[in-house]
Short mmCIF file of C-alpha atoms in Angstrom, two decimals:
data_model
loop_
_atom_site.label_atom_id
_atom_site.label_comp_id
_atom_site.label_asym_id
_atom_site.label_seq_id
_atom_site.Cartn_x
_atom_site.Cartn_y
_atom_site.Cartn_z
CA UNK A 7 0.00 0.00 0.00
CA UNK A 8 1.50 3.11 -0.97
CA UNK A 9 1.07 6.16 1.12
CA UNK A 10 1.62 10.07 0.36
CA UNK A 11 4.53 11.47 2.56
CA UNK A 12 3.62 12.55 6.22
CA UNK A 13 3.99 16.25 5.41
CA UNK A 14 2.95 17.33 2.37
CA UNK A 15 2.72 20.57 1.03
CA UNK A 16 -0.87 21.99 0.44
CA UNK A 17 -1.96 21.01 -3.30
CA UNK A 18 -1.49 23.98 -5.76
CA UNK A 19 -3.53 24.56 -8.42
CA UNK A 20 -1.96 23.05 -11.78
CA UNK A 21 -0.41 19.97 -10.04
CA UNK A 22 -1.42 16.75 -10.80
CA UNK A 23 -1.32 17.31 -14.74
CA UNK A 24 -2.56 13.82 -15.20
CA UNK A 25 -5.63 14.20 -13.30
CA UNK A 26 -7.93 16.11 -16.18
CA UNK A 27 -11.22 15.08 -14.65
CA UNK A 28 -12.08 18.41 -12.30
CA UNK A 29 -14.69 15.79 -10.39
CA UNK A 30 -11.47 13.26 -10.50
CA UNK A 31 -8.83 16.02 -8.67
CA UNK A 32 -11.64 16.94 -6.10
CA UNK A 33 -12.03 13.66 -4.87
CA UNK A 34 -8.43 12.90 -5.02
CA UNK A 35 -7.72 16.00 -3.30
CA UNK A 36 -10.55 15.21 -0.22
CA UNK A 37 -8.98 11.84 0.30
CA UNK A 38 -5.02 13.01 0.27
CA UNK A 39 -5.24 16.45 1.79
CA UNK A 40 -7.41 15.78 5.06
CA UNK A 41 -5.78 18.13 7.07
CA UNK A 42 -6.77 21.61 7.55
CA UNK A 43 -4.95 23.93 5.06
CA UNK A 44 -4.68 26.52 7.37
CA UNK A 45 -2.56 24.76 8.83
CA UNK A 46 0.32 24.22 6.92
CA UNK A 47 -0.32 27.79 4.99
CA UNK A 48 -0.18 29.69 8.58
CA UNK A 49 3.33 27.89 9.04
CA UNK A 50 4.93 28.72 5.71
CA UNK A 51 3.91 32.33 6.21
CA UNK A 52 5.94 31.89 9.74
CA UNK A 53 3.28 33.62 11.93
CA UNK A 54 4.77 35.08 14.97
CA UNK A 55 3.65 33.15 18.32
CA UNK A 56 1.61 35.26 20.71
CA UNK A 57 0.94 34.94 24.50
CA UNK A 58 -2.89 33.71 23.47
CA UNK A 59 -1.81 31.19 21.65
CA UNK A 60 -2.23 28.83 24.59
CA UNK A 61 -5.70 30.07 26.34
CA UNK A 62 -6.97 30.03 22.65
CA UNK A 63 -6.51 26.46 21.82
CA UNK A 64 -7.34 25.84 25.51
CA UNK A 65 -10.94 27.88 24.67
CA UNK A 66 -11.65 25.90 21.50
CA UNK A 67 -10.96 22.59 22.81
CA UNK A 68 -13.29 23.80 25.91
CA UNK A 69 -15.72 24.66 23.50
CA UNK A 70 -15.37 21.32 21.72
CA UNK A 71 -15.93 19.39 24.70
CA UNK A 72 -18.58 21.42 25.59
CA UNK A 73 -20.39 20.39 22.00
CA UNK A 74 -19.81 16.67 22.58
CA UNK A 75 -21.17 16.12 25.66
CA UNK A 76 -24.49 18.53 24.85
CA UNK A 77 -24.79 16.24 22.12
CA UNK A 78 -24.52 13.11 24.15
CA UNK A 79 -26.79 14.61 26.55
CA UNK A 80 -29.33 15.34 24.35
CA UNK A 81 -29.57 11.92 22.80
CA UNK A 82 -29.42 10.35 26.21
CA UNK A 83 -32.18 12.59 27.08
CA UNK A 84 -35.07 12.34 25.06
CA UNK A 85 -34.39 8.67 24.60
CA UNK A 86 -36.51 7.62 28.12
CA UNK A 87 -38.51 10.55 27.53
CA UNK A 88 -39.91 8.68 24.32
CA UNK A 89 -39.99 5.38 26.04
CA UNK A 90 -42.15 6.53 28.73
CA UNK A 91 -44.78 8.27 26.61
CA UNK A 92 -44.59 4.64 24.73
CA UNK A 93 -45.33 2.29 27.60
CA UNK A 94 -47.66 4.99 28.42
CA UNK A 95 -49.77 4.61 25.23
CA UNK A 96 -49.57 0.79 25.74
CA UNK A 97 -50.59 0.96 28.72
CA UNK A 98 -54.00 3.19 27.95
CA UNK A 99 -54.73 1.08 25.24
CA UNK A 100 -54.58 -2.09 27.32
CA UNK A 101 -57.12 -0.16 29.60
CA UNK A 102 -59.35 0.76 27.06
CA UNK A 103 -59.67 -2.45 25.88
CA UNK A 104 -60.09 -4.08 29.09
CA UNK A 105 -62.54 -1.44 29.65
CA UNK A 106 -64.31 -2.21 26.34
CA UNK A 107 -64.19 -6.19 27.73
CA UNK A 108 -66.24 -5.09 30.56
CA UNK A 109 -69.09 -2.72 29.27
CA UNK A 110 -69.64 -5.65 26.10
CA UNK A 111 -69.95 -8.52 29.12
CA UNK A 112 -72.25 -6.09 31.24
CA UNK A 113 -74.36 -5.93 27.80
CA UNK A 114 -74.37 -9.41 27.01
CA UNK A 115 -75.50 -10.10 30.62
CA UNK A 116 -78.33 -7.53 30.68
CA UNK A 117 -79.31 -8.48 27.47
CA UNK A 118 -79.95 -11.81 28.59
CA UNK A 119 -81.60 -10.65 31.88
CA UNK A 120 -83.90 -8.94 29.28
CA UNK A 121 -84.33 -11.78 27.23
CA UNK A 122 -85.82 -13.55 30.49
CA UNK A 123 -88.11 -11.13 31.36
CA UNK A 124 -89.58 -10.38 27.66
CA UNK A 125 -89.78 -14.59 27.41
CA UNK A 126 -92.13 -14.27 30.69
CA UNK A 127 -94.19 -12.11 29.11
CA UNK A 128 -94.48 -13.75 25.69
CA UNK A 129 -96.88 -16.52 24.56
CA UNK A 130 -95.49 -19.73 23.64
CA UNK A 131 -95.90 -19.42 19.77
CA UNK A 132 -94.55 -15.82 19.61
CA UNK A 133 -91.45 -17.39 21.99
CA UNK A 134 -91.28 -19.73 19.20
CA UNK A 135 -90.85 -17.11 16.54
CA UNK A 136 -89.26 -14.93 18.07
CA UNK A 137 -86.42 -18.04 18.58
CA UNK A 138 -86.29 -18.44 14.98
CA UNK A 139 -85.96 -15.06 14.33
CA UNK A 140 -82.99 -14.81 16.54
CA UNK A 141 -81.35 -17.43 15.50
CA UNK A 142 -81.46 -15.95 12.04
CA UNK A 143 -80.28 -12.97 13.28
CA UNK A 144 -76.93 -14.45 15.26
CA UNK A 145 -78.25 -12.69 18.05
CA UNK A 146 -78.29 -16.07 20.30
CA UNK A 147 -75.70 -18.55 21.05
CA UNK A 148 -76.06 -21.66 19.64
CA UNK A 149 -74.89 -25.09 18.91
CA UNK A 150 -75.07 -28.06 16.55
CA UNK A 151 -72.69 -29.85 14.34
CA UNK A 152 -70.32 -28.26 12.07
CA UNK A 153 -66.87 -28.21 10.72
CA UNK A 154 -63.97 -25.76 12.28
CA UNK A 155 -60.55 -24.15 9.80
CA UNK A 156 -57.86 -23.39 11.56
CA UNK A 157 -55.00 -21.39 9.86
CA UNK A 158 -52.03 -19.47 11.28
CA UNK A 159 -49.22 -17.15 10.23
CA UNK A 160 -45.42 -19.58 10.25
CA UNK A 161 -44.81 -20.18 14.12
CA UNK A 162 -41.36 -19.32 13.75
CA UNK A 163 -39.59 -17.18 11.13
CA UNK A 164 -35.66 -17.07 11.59
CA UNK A 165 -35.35 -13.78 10.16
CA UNK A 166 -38.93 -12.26 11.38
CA UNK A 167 -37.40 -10.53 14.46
CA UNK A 168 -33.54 -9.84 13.65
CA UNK A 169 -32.29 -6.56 13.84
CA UNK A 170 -35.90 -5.09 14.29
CA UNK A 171 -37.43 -3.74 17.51
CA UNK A 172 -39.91 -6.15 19.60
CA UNK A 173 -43.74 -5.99 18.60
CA UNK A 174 -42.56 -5.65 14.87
CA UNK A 175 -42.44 -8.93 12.90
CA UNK A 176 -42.07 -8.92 9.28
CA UNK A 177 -45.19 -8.98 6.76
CA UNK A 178 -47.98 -11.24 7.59
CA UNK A 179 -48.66 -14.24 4.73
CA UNK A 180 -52.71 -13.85 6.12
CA UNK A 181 -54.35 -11.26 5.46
CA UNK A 182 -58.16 -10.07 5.56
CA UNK A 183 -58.97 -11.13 2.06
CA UNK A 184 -57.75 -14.95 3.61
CA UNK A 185 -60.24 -14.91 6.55
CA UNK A 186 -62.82 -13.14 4.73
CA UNK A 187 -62.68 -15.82 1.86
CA UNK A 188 -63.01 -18.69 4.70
CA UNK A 189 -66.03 -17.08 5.85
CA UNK A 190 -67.87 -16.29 2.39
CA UNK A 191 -67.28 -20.25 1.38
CA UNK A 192 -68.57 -21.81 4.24
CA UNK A 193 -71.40 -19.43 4.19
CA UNK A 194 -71.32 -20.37 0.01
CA UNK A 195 -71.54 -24.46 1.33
CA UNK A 196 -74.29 -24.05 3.77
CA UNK A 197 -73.14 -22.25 6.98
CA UNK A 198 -76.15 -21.35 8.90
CA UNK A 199 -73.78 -19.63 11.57
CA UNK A 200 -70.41 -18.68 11.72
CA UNK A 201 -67.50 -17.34 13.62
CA UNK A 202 -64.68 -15.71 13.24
CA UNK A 203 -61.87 -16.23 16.40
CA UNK A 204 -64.73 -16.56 19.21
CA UNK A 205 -67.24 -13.35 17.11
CA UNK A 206 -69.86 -14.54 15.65
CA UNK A 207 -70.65 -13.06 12.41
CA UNK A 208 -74.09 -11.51 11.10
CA UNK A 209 -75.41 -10.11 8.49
CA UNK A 210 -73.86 -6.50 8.96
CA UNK A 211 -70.38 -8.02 9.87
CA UNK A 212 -67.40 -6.84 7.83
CA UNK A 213 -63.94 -8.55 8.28
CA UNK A 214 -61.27 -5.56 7.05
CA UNK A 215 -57.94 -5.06 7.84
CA UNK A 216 -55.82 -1.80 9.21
CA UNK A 217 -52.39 -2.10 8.95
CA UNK A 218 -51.78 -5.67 9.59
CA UNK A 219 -53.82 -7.06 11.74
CA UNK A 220 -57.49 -8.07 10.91
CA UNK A 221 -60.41 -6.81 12.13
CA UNK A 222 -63.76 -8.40 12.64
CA UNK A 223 -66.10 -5.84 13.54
CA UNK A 224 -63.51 -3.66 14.79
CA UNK A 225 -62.04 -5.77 16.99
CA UNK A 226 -58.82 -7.00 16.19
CA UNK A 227 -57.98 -10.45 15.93
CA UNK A 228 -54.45 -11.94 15.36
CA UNK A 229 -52.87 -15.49 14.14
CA UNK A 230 -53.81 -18.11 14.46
CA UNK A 231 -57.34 -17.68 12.97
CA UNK A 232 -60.13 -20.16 13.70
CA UNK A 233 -63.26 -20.30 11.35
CA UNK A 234 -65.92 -22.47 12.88
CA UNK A 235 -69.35 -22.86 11.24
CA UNK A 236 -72.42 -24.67 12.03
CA UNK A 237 -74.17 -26.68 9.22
CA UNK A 238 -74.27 -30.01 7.41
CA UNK A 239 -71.04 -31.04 8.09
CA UNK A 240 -70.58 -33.44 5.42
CA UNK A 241 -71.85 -30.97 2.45
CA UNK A 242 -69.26 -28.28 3.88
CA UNK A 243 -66.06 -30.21 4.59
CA UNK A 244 -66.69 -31.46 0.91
CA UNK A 245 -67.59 -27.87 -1.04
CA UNK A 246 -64.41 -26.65 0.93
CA UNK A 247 -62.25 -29.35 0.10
CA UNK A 248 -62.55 -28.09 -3.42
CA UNK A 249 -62.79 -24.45 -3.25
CA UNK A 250 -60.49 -22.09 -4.37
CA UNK A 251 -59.59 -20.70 -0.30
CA UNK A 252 -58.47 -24.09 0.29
CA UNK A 253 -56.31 -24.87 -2.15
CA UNK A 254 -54.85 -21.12 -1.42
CA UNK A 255 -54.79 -22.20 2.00
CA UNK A 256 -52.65 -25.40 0.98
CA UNK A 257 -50.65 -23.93 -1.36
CA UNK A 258 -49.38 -21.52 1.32
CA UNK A 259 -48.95 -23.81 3.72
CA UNK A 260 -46.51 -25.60 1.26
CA UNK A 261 -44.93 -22.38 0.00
CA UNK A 262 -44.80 -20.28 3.31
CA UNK A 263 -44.87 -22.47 5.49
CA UNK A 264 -48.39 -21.38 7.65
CA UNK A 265 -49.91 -23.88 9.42
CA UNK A 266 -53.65 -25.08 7.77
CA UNK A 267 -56.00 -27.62 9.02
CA UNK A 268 -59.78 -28.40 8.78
CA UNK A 269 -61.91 -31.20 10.27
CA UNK A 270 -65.81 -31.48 11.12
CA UNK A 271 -67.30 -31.86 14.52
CA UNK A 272 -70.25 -33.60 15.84
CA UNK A 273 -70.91 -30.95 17.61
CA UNK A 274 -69.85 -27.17 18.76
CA UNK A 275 -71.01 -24.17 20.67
CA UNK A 276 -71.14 -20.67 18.96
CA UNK A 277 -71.12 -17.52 20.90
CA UNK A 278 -74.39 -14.71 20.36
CA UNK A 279 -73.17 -12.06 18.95
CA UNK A 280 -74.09 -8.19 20.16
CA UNK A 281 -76.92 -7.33 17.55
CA UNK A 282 -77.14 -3.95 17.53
CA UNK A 283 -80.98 -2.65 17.77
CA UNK A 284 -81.96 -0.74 14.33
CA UNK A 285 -82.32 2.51 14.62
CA UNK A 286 -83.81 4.17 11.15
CA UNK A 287 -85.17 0.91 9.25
CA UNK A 288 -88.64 0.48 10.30
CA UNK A 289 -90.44 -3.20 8.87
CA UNK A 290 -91.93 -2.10 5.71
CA UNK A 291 -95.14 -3.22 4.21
CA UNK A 292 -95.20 -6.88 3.27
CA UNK A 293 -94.79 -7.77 -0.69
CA UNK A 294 -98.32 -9.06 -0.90
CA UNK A 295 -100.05 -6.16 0.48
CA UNK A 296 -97.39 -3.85 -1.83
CA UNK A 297 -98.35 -1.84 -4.53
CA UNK A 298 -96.49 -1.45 -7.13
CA UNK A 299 -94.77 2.15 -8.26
CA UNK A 300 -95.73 3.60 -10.53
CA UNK B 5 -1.45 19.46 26.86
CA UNK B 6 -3.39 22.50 28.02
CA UNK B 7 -5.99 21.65 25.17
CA UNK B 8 -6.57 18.50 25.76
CA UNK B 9 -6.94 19.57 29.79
CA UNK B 10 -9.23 22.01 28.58
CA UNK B 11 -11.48 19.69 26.41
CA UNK B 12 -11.35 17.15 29.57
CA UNK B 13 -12.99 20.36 31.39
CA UNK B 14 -15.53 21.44 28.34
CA UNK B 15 -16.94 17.62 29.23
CA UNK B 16 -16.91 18.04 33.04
CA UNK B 17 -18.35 21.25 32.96
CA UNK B 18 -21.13 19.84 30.30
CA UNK B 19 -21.75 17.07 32.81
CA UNK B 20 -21.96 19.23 35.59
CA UNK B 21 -24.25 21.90 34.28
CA UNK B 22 -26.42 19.93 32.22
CA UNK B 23 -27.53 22.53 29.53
CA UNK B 24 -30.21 22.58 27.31
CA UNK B 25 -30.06 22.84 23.47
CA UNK B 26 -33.02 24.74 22.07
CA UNK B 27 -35.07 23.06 19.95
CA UNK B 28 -34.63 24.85 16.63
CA UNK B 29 -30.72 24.00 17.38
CA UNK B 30 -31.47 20.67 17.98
CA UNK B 31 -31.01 19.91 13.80
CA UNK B 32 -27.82 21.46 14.09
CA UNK B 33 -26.11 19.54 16.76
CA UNK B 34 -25.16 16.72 14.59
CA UNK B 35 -23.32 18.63 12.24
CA UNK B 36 -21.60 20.40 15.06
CA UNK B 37 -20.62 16.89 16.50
CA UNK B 38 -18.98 16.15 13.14
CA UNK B 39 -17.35 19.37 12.70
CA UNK B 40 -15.78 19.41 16.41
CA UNK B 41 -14.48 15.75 15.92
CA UNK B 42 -12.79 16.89 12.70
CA UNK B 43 -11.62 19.73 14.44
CA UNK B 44 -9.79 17.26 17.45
CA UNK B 45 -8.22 14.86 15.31
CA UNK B 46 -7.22 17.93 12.72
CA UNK B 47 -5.54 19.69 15.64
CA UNK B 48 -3.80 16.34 16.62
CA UNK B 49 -2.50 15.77 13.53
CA UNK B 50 -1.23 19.53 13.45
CA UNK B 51 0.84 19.47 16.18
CA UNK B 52 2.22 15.73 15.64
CA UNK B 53 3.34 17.83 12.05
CA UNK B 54 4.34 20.20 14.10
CA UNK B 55 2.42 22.84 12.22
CA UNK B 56 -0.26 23.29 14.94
CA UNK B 57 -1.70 27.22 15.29
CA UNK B 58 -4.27 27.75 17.77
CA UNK B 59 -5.47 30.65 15.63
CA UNK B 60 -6.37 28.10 12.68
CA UNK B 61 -7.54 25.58 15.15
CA UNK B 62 -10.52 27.52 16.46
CA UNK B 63 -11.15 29.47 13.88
CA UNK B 64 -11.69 26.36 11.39
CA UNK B 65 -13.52 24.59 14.23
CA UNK B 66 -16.03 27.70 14.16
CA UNK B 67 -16.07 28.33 10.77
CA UNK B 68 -16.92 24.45 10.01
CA UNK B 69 -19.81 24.26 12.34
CA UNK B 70 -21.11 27.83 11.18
CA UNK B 71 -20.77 26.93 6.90
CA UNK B 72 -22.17 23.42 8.02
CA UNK B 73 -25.08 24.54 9.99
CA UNK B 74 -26.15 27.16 7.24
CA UNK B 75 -25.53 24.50 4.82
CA UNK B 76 -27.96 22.56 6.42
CA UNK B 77 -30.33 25.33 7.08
CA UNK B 78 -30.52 26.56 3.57
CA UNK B 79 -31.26 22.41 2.47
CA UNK B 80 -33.62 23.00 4.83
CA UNK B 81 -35.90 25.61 3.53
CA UNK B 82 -35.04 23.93 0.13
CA UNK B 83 -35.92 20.74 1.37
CA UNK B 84 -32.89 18.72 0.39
CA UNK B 85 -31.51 19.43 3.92
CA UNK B 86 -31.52 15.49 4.80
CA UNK B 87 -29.08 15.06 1.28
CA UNK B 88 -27.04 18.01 2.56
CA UNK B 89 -26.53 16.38 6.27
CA UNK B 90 -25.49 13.34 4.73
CA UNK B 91 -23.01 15.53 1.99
CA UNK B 92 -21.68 17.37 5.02
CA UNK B 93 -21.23 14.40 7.61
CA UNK B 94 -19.24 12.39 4.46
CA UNK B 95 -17.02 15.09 3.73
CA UNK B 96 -15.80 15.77 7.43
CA UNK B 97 -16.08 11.55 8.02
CA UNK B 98 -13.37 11.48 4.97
CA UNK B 99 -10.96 13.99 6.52
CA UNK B 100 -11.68 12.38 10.65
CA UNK B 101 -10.84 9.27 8.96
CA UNK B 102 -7.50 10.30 7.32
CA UNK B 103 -6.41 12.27 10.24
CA UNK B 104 -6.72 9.47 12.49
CA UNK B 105 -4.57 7.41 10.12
CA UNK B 106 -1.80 10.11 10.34
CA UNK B 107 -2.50 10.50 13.47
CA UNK B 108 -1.81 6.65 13.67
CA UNK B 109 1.50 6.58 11.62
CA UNK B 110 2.81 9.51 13.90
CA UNK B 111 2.13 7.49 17.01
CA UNK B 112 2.63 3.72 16.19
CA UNK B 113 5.32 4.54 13.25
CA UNK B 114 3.14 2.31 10.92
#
């Protein structure tokens, strides 16, 4: 390795004939002259030494100092400042949703308190109806045989958490579309009620996504999914042997290595789900008693 | 000797008093970082050459941090000041770097 002599003068314009390229010289120059030119130009002018000289460099170097540690400091600083408001956020969230936990129980509990008292009141034929009508609606738990998907991101990536900060793992394989398309073909094979994770699904239910996790009627559920649905068990497991979710499904668990399994049950319990009471749509008048527009 | 007492005491003194850096300095304090480390090892280097002037030594130490921070300031308001950080921060890196190794064949002889 060749190197340029220890003390070299300052580069003059014109040396370096060779070097034509201006881009060429500038870089050269920036890599072989590193050293202040002041330097070496204040000692071939000879400048006369002063009493300051000392305090001077003694002032700079202070000032130097001075720079480093504010910067240190200030990194240092704000550093638990930002992990404090973090943990803090966390921490509110976790209460909210714990908060959200209770008021939903307190509903489901006074809704069934509710459901007592309007059954004491009712006649057995509109009980009857009215039964039908909620299972229909989702609105009351329920149980019967059925078949149950389970699918779930890779247990363990190698690469999913180096270098990256806890609570961030690389892309999900499952996304929204993947649950959503469970859901639509068991409804498709004769699902008369379905659920999504332990939420039962209805007619106004909407499984979305926001950022990466999933969302089934705004509440967020994570890997691994479960899809359990209530129907002729035997007509399902077959339609969704051959449907196109499945052989997604399989594919990815061959490709990306998520975990995919389905199997039918003689029998399973589905939670009620909170049907929210309309509060605009009225029941219109029936088709036979309709007239038509004109 | 007296310098690098006196940089030992810029340190203490920053420990001791704990300032605070305004926030629209805040951007700036990189750059300054950069520029005073240049500074150091350029001033090392100096007097192992034997060509050290306390005159040059704070006035390029100021003069870097001030062309550096309005460097940065203009980028900025033109909004290439990230580019201009990274412009200023390879340029000084460049020269830290070959001081050091000078600094290095002075001390070591290799």
């Amino acid at each position: 390795m060749t190197r340029p002599p220890e003390s070299r003068p300052a580069r003059r314009p014109g040396r370096d004939r060779s070097i034509s390229l201006v881009s060429t010289a500038l870089l050269d120059d920036l890599l072989t002259n590193t050293l202040d030119p002041g330097y070496r130009s204040a000692h071939d002018r000879g400048l006369p030494r002063h009493w300051w000289d000392g305090p001077l460099a003694a002032a700079g170097a202070l000032l130097i100092g001075l720079v480093l540690v504010l910067a240190y400091q200030q990194t240092h600083r704000s550093a638990p400042a930002r992990e404090a408001a973090r943990s803090d956020l966390i921490s509110r969230i976790h209460d909210l949703q714990k908060a959200g936990g209770t008021l939903d129980d307190r509903a489901k509990l006074l809704g069934a308190q509710v459901a007592a008292l309007r059954d004491q009141q009712l006649s057995g034929t509109d009980r009857t109806s009215l039964r039908a009508a909620e299972l229909a609606a989702g609105s009351t738990a329920i149980k019967g045989p059925g078949m149950q998907v389970d699918f779930g991101e890779p247990s363990s990536t190698p690469s999913a958490t180096v270098g990256e900060r806890p609570g961030l793992s690389q892309q999900p394989f499952i996304h929204d579309v993947d649950v959503r398309a469970v859901a639509n073909q068991l409804w498709l094979s004769g699902a008369e009620a379905v659920e999504v994770n332990g939420i039962r699904l209805t007619s106004t239910s909407a499984i979305r996504f926001a950022g990466d996790s999933v969302l089934v009627d705004f509440q967020t559920i994570s890997s691994p999914y479960t899809v359990r649905a209530v129907g002729d068990r035997d007509k399902m497991q077959l339609a969704f042997v051959d449907s196109a979710i499945a052989r997604r499904l399989k594919t990815m668990e061959a490709v990306d290595d998520i975990s995919f399994s389905f199997e039918g049950r003689s029998s399973m319990s589905l939670a009620a789900a909170a049907v929210s009471q309309p509060g605009y749509a009225l029941i219109g008048v029936a088709p036979s008693a309709s007239r038509s527009p004109r | 000797m007296i310098a690098a007492l006196a940089l030992v005491v810029g340190v203490v003194l920053g420990l001791i008093f704990r300032p605070t850096v305004p926030i629209w300095l805040e951007p700036y304090l990189p750059i300054a970082v950069v520029a005073a480390l240049d500074a150091v090892f350029g001033g090392i280097r100096a007097r192992l050459d034997g060509i050290f002037n306390a005159k040059v030594f704070v006035v390029s130490f100021v003069s870097n941090v001030l062309v550096a921070a309005l460097i940065v300031f203009l980028g900025d308001k033109l909004g290439v000041g990230g580019q201009l950080s990274t412009a200023v921060v390879v340029v000084l890196g460049i020269r830290i770097f070959g001081n050091a190794a000078a600094i290095r064949r002075h001390v070591f002889r290799a």
